[in-house]
Amino acid sequence: MINFLALFGVFFKIGMFTFGGGQAMIPLLQKEVVANLAWIPMKEFLDFVAISEITPGPVAINMATFVGYKLRGLTGALVTSLGVILPSFIIILIIATVAHTFRTNRWVSAFLDGLQPVVLALLTYAVYSIAKGGIPAWWGYIASFGILLLILKYGKKLNLFLVLLAAGGLGLLIFR
Amino acid sequence: MEQKKLITYTAGHASFKKQLLLFWIFFIIGAFTIGGGYAMILMMKRYLVEQYHWIKDEEFYDMLAISQVTPGPIAVNMATFVGYTQGGVLGSVLATLGVSIPAVAVIIVIAVFFPGFKDNVWVQRFFAGVIVGVVAQIATIVLDLGKRQKWTIVSAVVCAAALGILFFAREVSPIWLILGGGLVGIAVEALKPHGTGSSTTKRAS
């Protein structure tokens, strides 16, 4: 049986070295728990990924909970989830304590200004890749564009959660 | 000359009520983040910038940028960041727990009760519909960020180059693109004629 410390260690390490968001964690996690440690068979791992992508919450935490639960039950799930969250938490906490000085430093400020166009590019690419991977038919793209126009027109008056639920409901109706 | 502060600190005297509110906001955001961390950006901005006015527009985007150059899920990074600056250490713990608990809970429920969850055709259709909404929300953020970007020849080239790399060389990790953009920013600053530094130099202080 896999002990909790090993479980925690693997997810802490992955949380520590995954840059660029939770999606970037999947290949790393696969290498670790499927290939190196052989804790989870490949097919099951892919099932976990598929479910994590359609359930609420960051994919990284979904995956950690799945693997932890599968290997050591409820306690395992909590151990792995905590493991994957803690590095982020600690690192951001340290940064946040000095963040108020960022914009007063010429070089940090220049660095932040310089990376903004890249963030814009990453978000643009995210729109493309999420749409390509998740919208099954052309009328889905039309619907998406329509929702975009609604958000732009009604702004703050539009409840974004209801928009998502309504979009889900629309999906039940139009996607076959 | 004004010195721009990244974070409006209220951490020292945040009330317990505000800390609980932080938990609640991030819990709701966590519960509605489907399809990866980018999906929650617009909702976060609504709450933090537009509804509660806790942070300013540019602070929000600075935090988002920092959350992408640091390891871990963007949603968790943002929760910890906002939680700390708005509610101190307890605020950061509560916000981080808030964004994480739905993710843990839903997977445990599925693992225990609904192992066939993802093969259900209605689940698949509902999810495809939600993605339609998510794509529209991220597109909204793209337009917002594009509008407030200070467009220069350099920033346009950096943006185009990053897009080109993302579309045609997908193996590149986003972190290298982000660091590259930051370094370009530093290079531009270094090449500026002496004494005419950016608005954030302390020349007048």
PDB file of N, CA, C and O in Angstrom, chain A residues 45-117:
ATOM      1  N   PHE A  45      -6.360   6.543 -16.189  1.00  0.00           N
ATOM      2  CA  PHE A  45      -5.834   7.905 -16.106  1.00  0.00           C
ATOM      3  C   PHE A  45      -6.530   8.813 -17.120  1.00  0.00           C
ATOM      4  O   PHE A  45      -6.944   9.928 -16.807  1.00  0.00           O
ATOM      5  N   LEU A  46      -6.679   8.313 -18.326  1.00  0.00           N
ATOM      6  CA  LEU A  46      -7.342   9.110 -19.369  1.00  0.00           C
ATOM      7  C   LEU A  46      -8.809   9.374 -19.007  1.00  0.00           C
ATOM      8  O   LEU A  46      -9.342  10.439 -19.291  1.00  0.00           O
ATOM      9  N   ASP A  47      -9.443   8.382 -18.358  1.00  0.00           N
ATOM     10  CA  ASP A  47     -10.813   8.603 -17.871  1.00  0.00           C
ATOM     11  C   ASP A  47     -10.844   9.726 -16.847  1.00  0.00           C
ATOM     12  O   ASP A  47     -11.724  10.589 -16.879  1.00  0.00           O
ATOM     13  N   PHE A  48      -9.873   9.712 -15.952  1.00  0.00           N
ATOM     14  CA  PHE A  48      -9.785  10.766 -14.933  1.00  0.00           C
ATOM     15  C   PHE A  48      -9.649  12.143 -15.597  1.00  0.00           C
ATOM     16  O   PHE A  48     -10.287  13.105 -15.191  1.00  0.00           O
ATOM     17  N   VAL A  49      -8.790  12.203 -16.623  1.00  0.00           N
ATOM     18  CA  VAL A  49      -8.578  13.483 -17.315  1.00  0.00           C
ATOM     19  C   VAL A  49      -9.891  13.955 -17.937  1.00  0.00           C
ATOM     20  O   VAL A  49     -10.287  15.111 -17.789  1.00  0.00           O
ATOM     21  N   ALA A  50     -10.581  13.026 -18.602  1.00  0.00           N
ATOM     22  CA  ALA A  50     -11.837  13.386 -19.273  1.00  0.00           C
ATOM     23  C   ALA A  50     -12.853  13.925 -18.267  1.00  0.00           C
ATOM     24  O   ALA A  50     -13.538  14.912 -18.520  1.00  0.00           O
ATOM     25  N   ILE A  51     -12.946  13.271 -17.103  1.00  0.00           N
ATOM     26  CA  ILE A  51     -13.913  13.730 -16.096  1.00  0.00           C
ATOM     27  C   ILE A  51     -13.467  15.070 -15.498  1.00  0.00           C
ATOM     28  O   ILE A  51     -14.268  15.977 -15.316  1.00  0.00           O
ATOM     29  N   SER A  52     -12.170  15.197 -15.226  1.00  0.00           N
ATOM     30  CA  SER A  52     -11.666  16.439 -14.618  1.00  0.00           C
ATOM     31  C   SER A  52     -11.942  17.643 -15.501  1.00  0.00           C
ATOM     32  O   SER A  52     -12.121  18.752 -15.004  1.00  0.00           O
ATOM     33  N   GLU A  53     -11.941  17.399 -16.802  1.00  0.00           N
ATOM     34  CA  GLU A  53     -12.160  18.521 -17.708  1.00  0.00           C
ATOM     35  C   GLU A  53     -13.614  18.971 -17.748  1.00  0.00           C
ATOM     36  O   GLU A  53     -13.905  20.100 -18.124  1.00  0.00           O
ATOM     37  N   ILE A  54     -14.538  18.096 -17.369  1.00  0.00           N
ATOM     38  CA  ILE A  54     -15.943  18.513 -17.407  1.00  0.00           C
ATOM     39  C   ILE A  54     -16.546  18.699 -16.022  1.00  0.00           C
ATOM     40  O   ILE A  54     -17.757  18.828 -15.879  1.00  0.00           O
ATOM     41  N   THR A  55     -15.723  18.690 -14.984  1.00  0.00           N
ATOM     42  CA  THR A  55     -16.254  18.940 -13.640  1.00  0.00           C
ATOM     43  C   THR A  55     -15.756  20.290 -13.147  1.00  0.00           C
ATOM     44  O   THR A  55     -14.715  20.773 -13.588  1.00  0.00           O
ATOM     45  N   PRO A  56     -16.501  20.899 -12.224  1.00  0.00           N
ATOM     46  CA  PRO A  56     -16.091  22.197 -11.711  1.00  0.00           C
ATOM     47  C   PRO A  56     -14.747  22.137 -10.981  1.00  0.00           C
ATOM     48  O   PRO A  56     -14.375  21.099 -10.445  1.00  0.00           O
ATOM     49  N   GLY A  57     -14.074  23.269 -10.976  1.00  0.00           N
ATOM     50  CA  GLY A  57     -12.830  23.381 -10.224  1.00  0.00           C
ATOM     51  C   GLY A  57     -11.610  23.192 -11.094  1.00  0.00           C
ATOM     52  O   GLY A  57     -11.698  22.642 -12.188  1.00  0.00           O
ATOM     53  N   PRO A  58     -10.467  23.680 -10.616  1.00  0.00           N
ATOM     54  CA  PRO A  58      -9.209  23.532 -11.355  1.00  0.00           C
ATOM     55  C   PRO A  58      -8.920  22.064 -11.669  1.00  0.00           C
ATOM     56  O   PRO A  58      -9.087  21.199 -10.807  1.00  0.00           O
ATOM     57  N   VAL A  59      -8.512  21.802 -12.901  1.00  0.00           N
ATOM     58  CA  VAL A  59      -8.242  20.431 -13.347  1.00  0.00           C
ATOM     59  C   VAL A  59      -7.192  19.752 -12.470  1.00  0.00           C
ATOM     60  O   VAL A  59      -7.297  18.570 -12.134  1.00  0.00           O
ATOM     61  N   ALA A  60      -6.189  20.514 -12.049  1.00  0.00           N
ATOM     62  CA  ALA A  60      -5.109  19.951 -11.227  1.00  0.00           C
ATOM     63  C   ALA A  60      -5.659  19.365  -9.927  1.00  0.00           C
ATOM     64  O   ALA A  60      -5.257  18.273  -9.504  1.00  0.00           O
ATOM     65  N   ILE A  61      -6.591  20.087  -9.299  1.00  0.00           N
ATOM     66  CA  ILE A  61      -7.147  19.607  -8.030  1.00  0.00           C
ATOM     67  C   ILE A  61      -8.069  18.413  -8.280  1.00  0.00           C
ATOM     68  O   ILE A  61      -8.041  17.427  -7.540  1.00  0.00           O
ATOM     69  N   ASN A  62      -8.862  18.473  -9.348  1.00  0.00           N
ATOM     70  CA  ASN A  62      -9.701  17.326  -9.717  1.00  0.00           C
ATOM     71  C   ASN A  62      -8.852  16.059  -9.870  1.00  0.00           C
ATOM     72  O   ASN A  62      -9.180  15.013  -9.316  1.00  0.00           O
ATOM     73  N   MET A  63      -7.761  16.193 -10.611  1.00  0.00           N
ATOM     74  CA  MET A  63      -6.898  15.032 -10.872  1.00  0.00           C
ATOM     75  C   MET A  63      -6.282  14.502  -9.575  1.00  0.00           C
ATOM     76  O   MET A  63      -6.229  13.298  -9.342  1.00  0.00           O
ATOM     77  N   ALA A  64      -5.804  15.432  -8.756  1.00  0.00           N
ATOM     78  CA  ALA A  64      -5.180  15.024  -7.490  1.00  0.00           C
ATOM     79  C   ALA A  64      -6.186  14.270  -6.630  1.00  0.00           C
ATOM     80  O   ALA A  64      -5.868  13.202  -6.074  1.00  0.00           O
ATOM     81  N   THR A  65      -7.410  14.787  -6.535  1.00  0.00           N
ATOM     82  CA  THR A  65      -8.439  14.135  -5.728  1.00  0.00           C
ATOM     83  C   THR A  65      -8.723  12.731  -6.258  1.00  0.00           C
ATOM     84  O   THR A  65      -8.798  11.765  -5.492  1.00  0.00           O
ATOM     85  N   PHE A  66      -8.842  12.621  -7.582  1.00  0.00           N
ATOM     86  CA  PHE A  66      -9.114  11.325  -8.204  1.00  0.00           C
ATOM     87  C   PHE A  66      -8.053  10.291  -7.854  1.00  0.00           C
ATOM     88  O   PHE A  66      -8.352   9.193  -7.384  1.00  0.00           O
ATOM     89  N   VAL A  67      -6.798  10.661  -8.106  1.00  0.00           N
ATOM     90  CA  VAL A  67      -5.704   9.711  -7.886  1.00  0.00           C
ATOM     91  C   VAL A  67      -5.615   9.352  -6.399  1.00  0.00           C
ATOM     92  O   VAL A  67      -5.491   8.176  -6.032  1.00  0.00           O
ATOM     93  N   GLY A  68      -5.722  10.362  -5.539  1.00  0.00           N
ATOM     94  CA  GLY A  68      -5.658  10.115  -4.101  1.00  0.00           C
ATOM     95  C   GLY A  68      -6.777   9.210  -3.629  1.00  0.00           C
ATOM     96  O   GLY A  68      -6.558   8.268  -2.862  1.00  0.00           O
ATOM     97  N   TYR A  69      -7.988   9.458  -4.124  1.00  0.00           N
ATOM     98  CA  TYR A  69      -9.134   8.645  -3.713  1.00  0.00           C
ATOM     99  C   TYR A  69      -8.976   7.212  -4.191  1.00  0.00           C
ATOM    100  O   TYR A  69      -9.211   6.261  -3.441  1.00  0.00           O
ATOM    101  N   LYS A  70      -8.553   7.067  -5.399  1.00  0.00           N
ATOM    102  CA  LYS A  70      -8.381   5.735  -5.989  1.00  0.00           C
ATOM    103  C   LYS A  70      -7.343   4.910  -5.201  1.00  0.00           C
ATOM    104  O   LYS A  70      -7.518   3.717  -4.987  1.00  0.00           O
ATOM    105  N   LEU A  71      -6.279   5.576  -4.768  1.00  0.00           N
ATOM    106  CA  LEU A  71      -5.203   4.828  -4.116  1.00  0.00           C
ATOM    107  C   LEU A  71      -5.410   4.642  -2.623  1.00  0.00           C
ATOM    108  O   LEU A  71      -5.086   3.588  -2.080  1.00  0.00           O
ATOM    109  N   ARG A  72      -5.906   5.675  -1.938  1.00  0.00           N
ATOM    110  CA  ARG A  72      -6.028   5.565  -0.477  1.00  0.00           C
ATOM    111  C   ARG A  72      -7.329   6.129   0.081  1.00  0.00           C
ATOM    112  O   ARG A  72      -7.379   6.600   1.221  1.00  0.00           O
ATOM    113  N   GLY A  73      -8.380   6.119  -0.692  1.00  0.00           N
ATOM    114  CA  GLY A  73      -9.676   6.557  -0.176  1.00  0.00           C
ATOM    115  C   GLY A  73      -9.741   8.038   0.143  1.00  0.00           C
ATOM    116  O   GLY A  73      -8.960   8.829  -0.379  1.00  0.00           O
ATOM    117  N   LEU A  74     -10.667   8.370   1.041  1.00  0.00           N
ATOM    118  CA  LEU A  74     -10.962   9.761   1.347  1.00  0.00           C
ATOM    119  C   LEU A  74      -9.739  10.515   1.876  1.00  0.00           C
ATOM    120  O   LEU A  74      -9.443  11.634   1.439  1.00  0.00           O
ATOM    121  N   THR A  75      -9.021   9.888   2.809  1.00  0.00           N
ATOM    122  CA  THR A  75      -7.829  10.546   3.360  1.00  0.00           C
ATOM    123  C   THR A  75      -6.802  10.772   2.258  1.00  0.00           C
ATOM    124  O   THR A  75      -6.186  11.840   2.176  1.00  0.00           O
ATOM    125  N   GLY A  76      -6.654   9.779   1.397  1.00  0.00           N
ATOM    126  CA  GLY A  76      -5.728   9.910   0.274  1.00  0.00           C
ATOM    127  C   GLY A  76      -6.096  11.090  -0.603  1.00  0.00           C
ATOM    128  O   GLY A  76      -5.231  11.861  -1.035  1.00  0.00           O
ATOM    129  N   ALA A  77      -7.394  11.266  -0.842  1.00  0.00           N
ATOM    130  CA  ALA A  77      -7.862  12.367  -1.688  1.00  0.00           C
ATOM    131  C   ALA A  77      -7.496  13.713  -1.068  1.00  0.00           C
ATOM    132  O   ALA A  77      -7.072  14.641  -1.765  1.00  0.00           O
ATOM    133  N   LEU A  78      -7.658  13.814   0.245  1.00  0.00           N
ATOM    134  CA  LEU A  78      -7.332  15.073   0.909  1.00  0.00           C
ATOM    135  C   LEU A  78      -5.823  15.324   0.890  1.00  0.00           C
ATOM    136  O   LEU A  78      -5.363  16.449   0.687  1.00  0.00           O
ATOM    137  N   VAL A  79      -5.048  14.250   1.095  1.00  0.00           N
ATOM    138  CA  VAL A  79      -3.582  14.375   1.105  1.00  0.00           C
ATOM    139  C   VAL A  79      -3.065  14.859  -0.250  1.00  0.00           C
ATOM    140  O   VAL A  79      -2.270  15.799  -0.329  1.00  0.00           O
ATOM    141  N   THR A  80      -3.542  14.239  -1.334  1.00  0.00           N
ATOM    142  CA  THR A  80      -3.049  14.626  -2.660  1.00  0.00           C
ATOM    143  C   THR A  80      -3.506  16.045  -3.029  1.00  0.00           C
ATOM    144  O   THR A  80      -2.737  16.817  -3.602  1.00  0.00           O
ATOM    145  N   SER A  81      -4.745  16.382  -2.681  1.00  0.00           N
ATOM    146  CA  SER A  81      -5.251  17.715  -3.027  1.00  0.00           C
ATOM    147  C   SER A  81      -4.446  18.787  -2.304  1.00  0.00           C
ATOM    148  O   SER A  81      -4.037  19.794  -2.887  1.00  0.00           O
ATOM    149  N   LEU A  82      -4.207  18.537  -1.012  1.00  0.00           N
ATOM    150  CA  LEU A  82      -3.401  19.474  -0.236  1.00  0.00           C
ATOM    151  C   LEU A  82      -1.999  19.568  -0.827  1.00  0.00           C
ATOM    152  O   LEU A  82      -1.422  20.651  -0.945  1.00  0.00           O
ATOM    153  N   GLY A  83      -1.456  18.421  -1.231  1.00  0.00           N
ATOM    154  CA  GLY A  83      -0.111  18.394  -1.807  1.00  0.00           C
ATOM    155  C   GLY A  83       0.012  19.251  -3.048  1.00  0.00           C
ATOM    156  O   GLY A  83       0.988  19.978  -3.220  1.00  0.00           O
ATOM    157  N   VAL A  84      -0.995  19.208  -3.904  1.00  0.00           N
ATOM    158  CA  VAL A  84      -0.904  19.939  -5.164  1.00  0.00           C
ATOM    159  C   VAL A  84      -1.187  21.441  -4.960  1.00  0.00           C
ATOM    160  O   VAL A  84      -0.716  22.280  -5.721  1.00  0.00           O
ATOM    161  N   ILE A  85      -1.932  21.772  -3.892  1.00  0.00           N
ATOM    162  CA  ILE A  85      -2.269  23.174  -3.635  1.00  0.00           C
ATOM    163  C   ILE A  85      -1.146  23.906  -2.895  1.00  0.00           C
ATOM    164  O   ILE A  85      -0.867  25.078  -3.180  1.00  0.00           O
ATOM    165  N   LEU A  86      -0.518  23.221  -1.946  1.00  0.00           N
ATOM    166  CA  LEU A  86       0.424  23.893  -1.037  1.00  0.00           C
ATOM    167  C   LEU A  86       1.564  24.671  -1.708  1.00  0.00           C
ATOM    168  O   LEU A  86       1.838  25.807  -1.306  1.00  0.00           O
ATOM    169  N   PRO A  87       2.238  24.109  -2.740  1.00  0.00           N
ATOM    170  CA  PRO A  87       3.328  24.898  -3.344  1.00  0.00           C
ATOM    171  C   PRO A  87       2.844  26.240  -3.889  1.00  0.00           C
ATOM    172  O   PRO A  87       3.455  27.275  -3.618  1.00  0.00           O
ATOM    173  N   SER A  88       1.717  26.229  -4.602  1.00  0.00           N
ATOM    174  CA  SER A  88       1.137  27.471  -5.112  1.00  0.00           C
ATOM    175  C   SER A  88       0.890  28.436  -3.976  1.00  0.00           C
ATOM    176  O   SER A  88       1.228  29.616  -4.029  1.00  0.00           O
ATOM    177  N   PHE A  89       0.247  27.907  -2.954  1.00  0.00           N
ATOM    178  CA  PHE A  89      -0.153  28.735  -1.818  1.00  0.00           C
ATOM    179  C   PHE A  89       1.058  29.408  -1.186  1.00  0.00           C
ATOM    180  O   PHE A  89       1.076  30.627  -0.989  1.00  0.00           O
ATOM    181  N   ILE A  90       2.082  28.627  -0.916  1.00  0.00           N
ATOM    182  CA  ILE A  90       3.272  29.165  -0.239  1.00  0.00           C
ATOM    183  C   ILE A  90       3.975  30.206  -1.114  1.00  0.00           C
ATOM    184  O   ILE A  90       4.317  31.301  -0.664  1.00  0.00           O
ATOM    185  N   ILE A  91       4.162  29.860  -2.399  1.00  0.00           N
ATOM    186  CA  ILE A  91       4.896  30.759  -3.293  1.00  0.00           C
ATOM    187  C   ILE A  91       4.147  32.078  -3.469  1.00  0.00           C
ATOM    188  O   ILE A  91       4.731  33.168  -3.364  1.00  0.00           O
ATOM    189  N   ILE A  92       2.843  31.997  -3.686  1.00  0.00           N
ATOM    190  CA  ILE A  92       2.061  33.228  -3.876  1.00  0.00           C
ATOM    191  C   ILE A  92       2.025  34.056  -2.589  1.00  0.00           C
ATOM    192  O   ILE A  92       2.098  35.283  -2.621  1.00  0.00           O
ATOM    193  N   LEU A  93       1.948  33.373  -1.458  1.00  0.00           N
ATOM    194  CA  LEU A  93       1.925  34.100  -0.186  1.00  0.00           C
ATOM    195  C   LEU A  93       3.201  34.938  -0.043  1.00  0.00           C
ATOM    196  O   LEU A  93       3.153  36.109   0.361  1.00  0.00           O
ATOM    197  N   ILE A  94       4.321  34.345  -0.397  1.00  0.00           N
ATOM    198  CA  ILE A  94       5.592  35.071  -0.305  1.00  0.00           C
ATOM    199  C   ILE A  94       5.586  36.262  -1.270  1.00  0.00           C
ATOM    200  O   ILE A  94       5.931  37.385  -0.899  1.00  0.00           O
ATOM    201  N   ILE A  95       5.151  36.014  -2.513  1.00  0.00           N
ATOM    202  CA  ILE A  95       5.120  37.099  -3.502  1.00  0.00           C
ATOM    203  C   ILE A  95       4.164  38.204  -3.071  1.00  0.00           C
ATOM    204  O   ILE A  95       4.470  39.387  -3.174  1.00  0.00           O
ATOM    205  N   ALA A  96       3.001  37.797  -2.534  1.00  0.00           N
ATOM    206  CA  ALA A  96       1.976  38.781  -2.181  1.00  0.00           C
ATOM    207  C   ALA A  96       2.453  39.737  -1.082  1.00  0.00           C
ATOM    208  O   ALA A  96       2.029  40.888  -1.033  1.00  0.00           O
ATOM    209  N   THR A  97       3.340  39.257  -0.219  1.00  0.00           N
ATOM    210  CA  THR A  97       3.807  40.147   0.852  1.00  0.00           C
ATOM    211  C   THR A  97       4.686  41.276   0.316  1.00  0.00           C
ATOM    212  O   THR A  97       4.812  42.306   0.965  1.00  0.00           O
ATOM    213  N   VAL A  98       5.286  41.083  -0.857  1.00  0.00           N
ATOM    214  CA  VAL A  98       6.127  42.150  -1.409  1.00  0.00           C
ATOM    215  C   VAL A  98       5.502  42.782  -2.659  1.00  0.00           C
ATOM    216  O   VAL A  98       6.084  43.678  -3.265  1.00  0.00           O
ATOM    217  N   ALA A  99       4.312  42.321  -3.017  1.00  0.00           N
ATOM    218  CA  ALA A  99       3.718  42.746  -4.294  1.00  0.00           C
ATOM    219  C   ALA A  99       3.469  44.244  -4.362  1.00  0.00           C
ATOM    220  O   ALA A  99       3.502  44.828  -5.440  1.00  0.00           O
ATOM    221  N   HIS A 100       3.231  44.887  -3.232  1.00  0.00           N
ATOM    222  CA  HIS A 100       2.924  46.319  -3.275  1.00  0.00           C
ATOM    223  C   HIS A 100       4.127  47.141  -3.725  1.00  0.00           C
ATOM    224  O   HIS A 100       3.979  48.308  -4.029  1.00  0.00           O
ATOM    225  N   THR A 101       5.304  46.521  -3.754  1.00  0.00           N
ATOM    226  CA  THR A 101       6.490  47.253  -4.208  1.00  0.00           C
ATOM    227  C   THR A 101       6.754  47.045  -5.695  1.00  0.00           C
ATOM    228  O   THR A 101       7.609  47.726  -6.273  1.00  0.00           O
ATOM    229  N   PHE A 102       6.031  46.100  -6.321  1.00  0.00           N
ATOM    230  CA  PHE A 102       6.333  45.734  -7.709  1.00  0.00           C
ATOM    231  C   PHE A 102       6.347  46.933  -8.647  1.00  0.00           C
ATOM    232  O   PHE A 102       7.277  47.139  -9.406  1.00  0.00           O
ATOM    233  N   ARG A 103       5.253  47.684  -8.610  1.00  0.00           N
ATOM    234  CA  ARG A 103       5.109  48.754  -9.584  1.00  0.00           C
ATOM    235  C   ARG A 103       5.967  49.971  -9.242  1.00  0.00           C
ATOM    236  O   ARG A 103       6.015  50.926 -10.000  1.00  0.00           O
ATOM    237  N   THR A 104       6.603  49.958  -8.075  1.00  0.00           N
ATOM    238  CA  THR A 104       7.490  51.066  -7.745  1.00  0.00           C
ATOM    239  C   THR A 104       8.905  50.774  -8.233  1.00  0.00           C
ATOM    240  O   THR A 104       9.757  51.644  -8.238  1.00  0.00           O
ATOM    241  N   ASN A 105       9.148  49.529  -8.626  1.00  0.00           N
ATOM    242  CA  ASN A 105      10.463  49.184  -9.161  1.00  0.00           C
ATOM    243  C   ASN A 105      10.414  49.214 -10.682  1.00  0.00           C
ATOM    244  O   ASN A 105       9.585  48.560 -11.317  1.00  0.00           O
ATOM    245  N   ARG A 106      11.349  50.007 -11.237  1.00  0.00           N
ATOM    246  CA  ARG A 106      11.361  50.225 -12.681  1.00  0.00           C
ATOM    247  C   ARG A 106      11.450  48.916 -13.468  1.00  0.00           C
ATOM    248  O   ARG A 106      10.757  48.724 -14.467  1.00  0.00           O
ATOM    249  N   TRP A 107      12.296  48.004 -13.002  1.00  0.00           N
ATOM    250  CA  TRP A 107      12.545  46.783 -13.791  1.00  0.00           C
ATOM    251  C   TRP A 107      11.412  45.781 -13.641  1.00  0.00           C
ATOM    252  O   TRP A 107      11.015  45.137 -14.618  1.00  0.00           O
ATOM    253  N   VAL A 108      10.882  45.644 -12.447  1.00  0.00           N
ATOM    254  CA  VAL A 108       9.751  44.737 -12.258  1.00  0.00           C
ATOM    255  C   VAL A 108       8.547  45.247 -13.061  1.00  0.00           C
ATOM    256  O   VAL A 108       7.831  44.485 -13.705  1.00  0.00           O
ATOM    257  N   SER A 109       8.387  46.568 -13.021  1.00  0.00           N
ATOM    258  CA  SER A 109       7.289  47.169 -13.765  1.00  0.00           C
ATOM    259  C   SER A 109       7.439  46.927 -15.267  1.00  0.00           C
ATOM    260  O   SER A 109       6.480  46.582 -15.958  1.00  0.00           O
ATOM    261  N   ALA A 110       8.675  47.104 -15.758  1.00  0.00           N
ATOM    262  CA  ALA A 110       8.931  46.862 -17.180  1.00  0.00           C
ATOM    263  C   ALA A 110       8.675  45.392 -17.535  1.00  0.00           C
ATOM    264  O   ALA A 110       8.132  45.078 -18.593  1.00  0.00           O
ATOM    265  N   PHE A 111       9.061  44.510 -16.623  1.00  0.00           N
ATOM    266  CA  PHE A 111       8.845  43.077 -16.823  1.00  0.00           C
ATOM    267  C   PHE A 111       7.342  42.773 -16.935  1.00  0.00           C
ATOM    268  O   PHE A 111       6.897  42.095 -17.860  1.00  0.00           O
ATOM    269  N   LEU A 112       6.571  43.340 -16.000  1.00  0.00           N
ATOM    270  CA  LEU A 112       5.118  43.098 -16.018  1.00  0.00           C
ATOM    271  C   LEU A 112       4.467  43.673 -17.278  1.00  0.00           C
ATOM    272  O   LEU A 112       3.588  43.062 -17.871  1.00  0.00           O
ATOM    273  N   ASP A 113       4.911  44.869 -17.688  1.00  0.00           N
ATOM    274  CA  ASP A 113       4.371  45.455 -18.912  1.00  0.00           C
ATOM    275  C   ASP A 113       4.732  44.602 -20.129  1.00  0.00           C
ATOM    276  O   ASP A 113       3.927  44.426 -21.037  1.00  0.00           O
ATOM    277  N   GLY A 114       5.958  44.075 -20.119  1.00  0.00           N
ATOM    278  CA  GLY A 114       6.434  43.289 -21.256  1.00  0.00           C
ATOM    279  C   GLY A 114       5.688  41.981 -21.426  1.00  0.00           C
ATOM    280  O   GLY A 114       5.509  41.506 -22.548  1.00  0.00           O
ATOM    281  N   LEU A 115       5.244  41.396 -20.313  1.00  0.00           N
ATOM    282  CA  LEU A 115       4.604  40.084 -20.480  1.00  0.00           C
ATOM    283  C   LEU A 115       3.109  40.181 -20.757  1.00  0.00           C
ATOM    284  O   LEU A 115       2.470  39.197 -21.117  1.00  0.00           O
ATOM    285  N   GLN A 116       2.529  41.383 -20.609  1.00  0.00           N
ATOM    286  CA  GLN A 116       1.086  41.494 -20.860  1.00  0.00           C
ATOM    287  C   GLN A 116       0.666  41.060 -22.272  1.00  0.00           C
ATOM    288  O   GLN A 116      -0.336  40.358 -22.413  1.00  0.00           O
ATOM    289  N   PRO A 117       1.404  41.465 -23.334  1.00  0.00           N
ATOM    290  CA  PRO A 117       0.988  40.992 -24.668  1.00  0.00           C
ATOM    291  C   PRO A 117       1.034  39.466 -24.790  1.00  0.00           C
ATOM    292  O   PRO A 117       0.254  38.882 -25.546  1.00  0.00           O
TER     293      PRO A 117
END
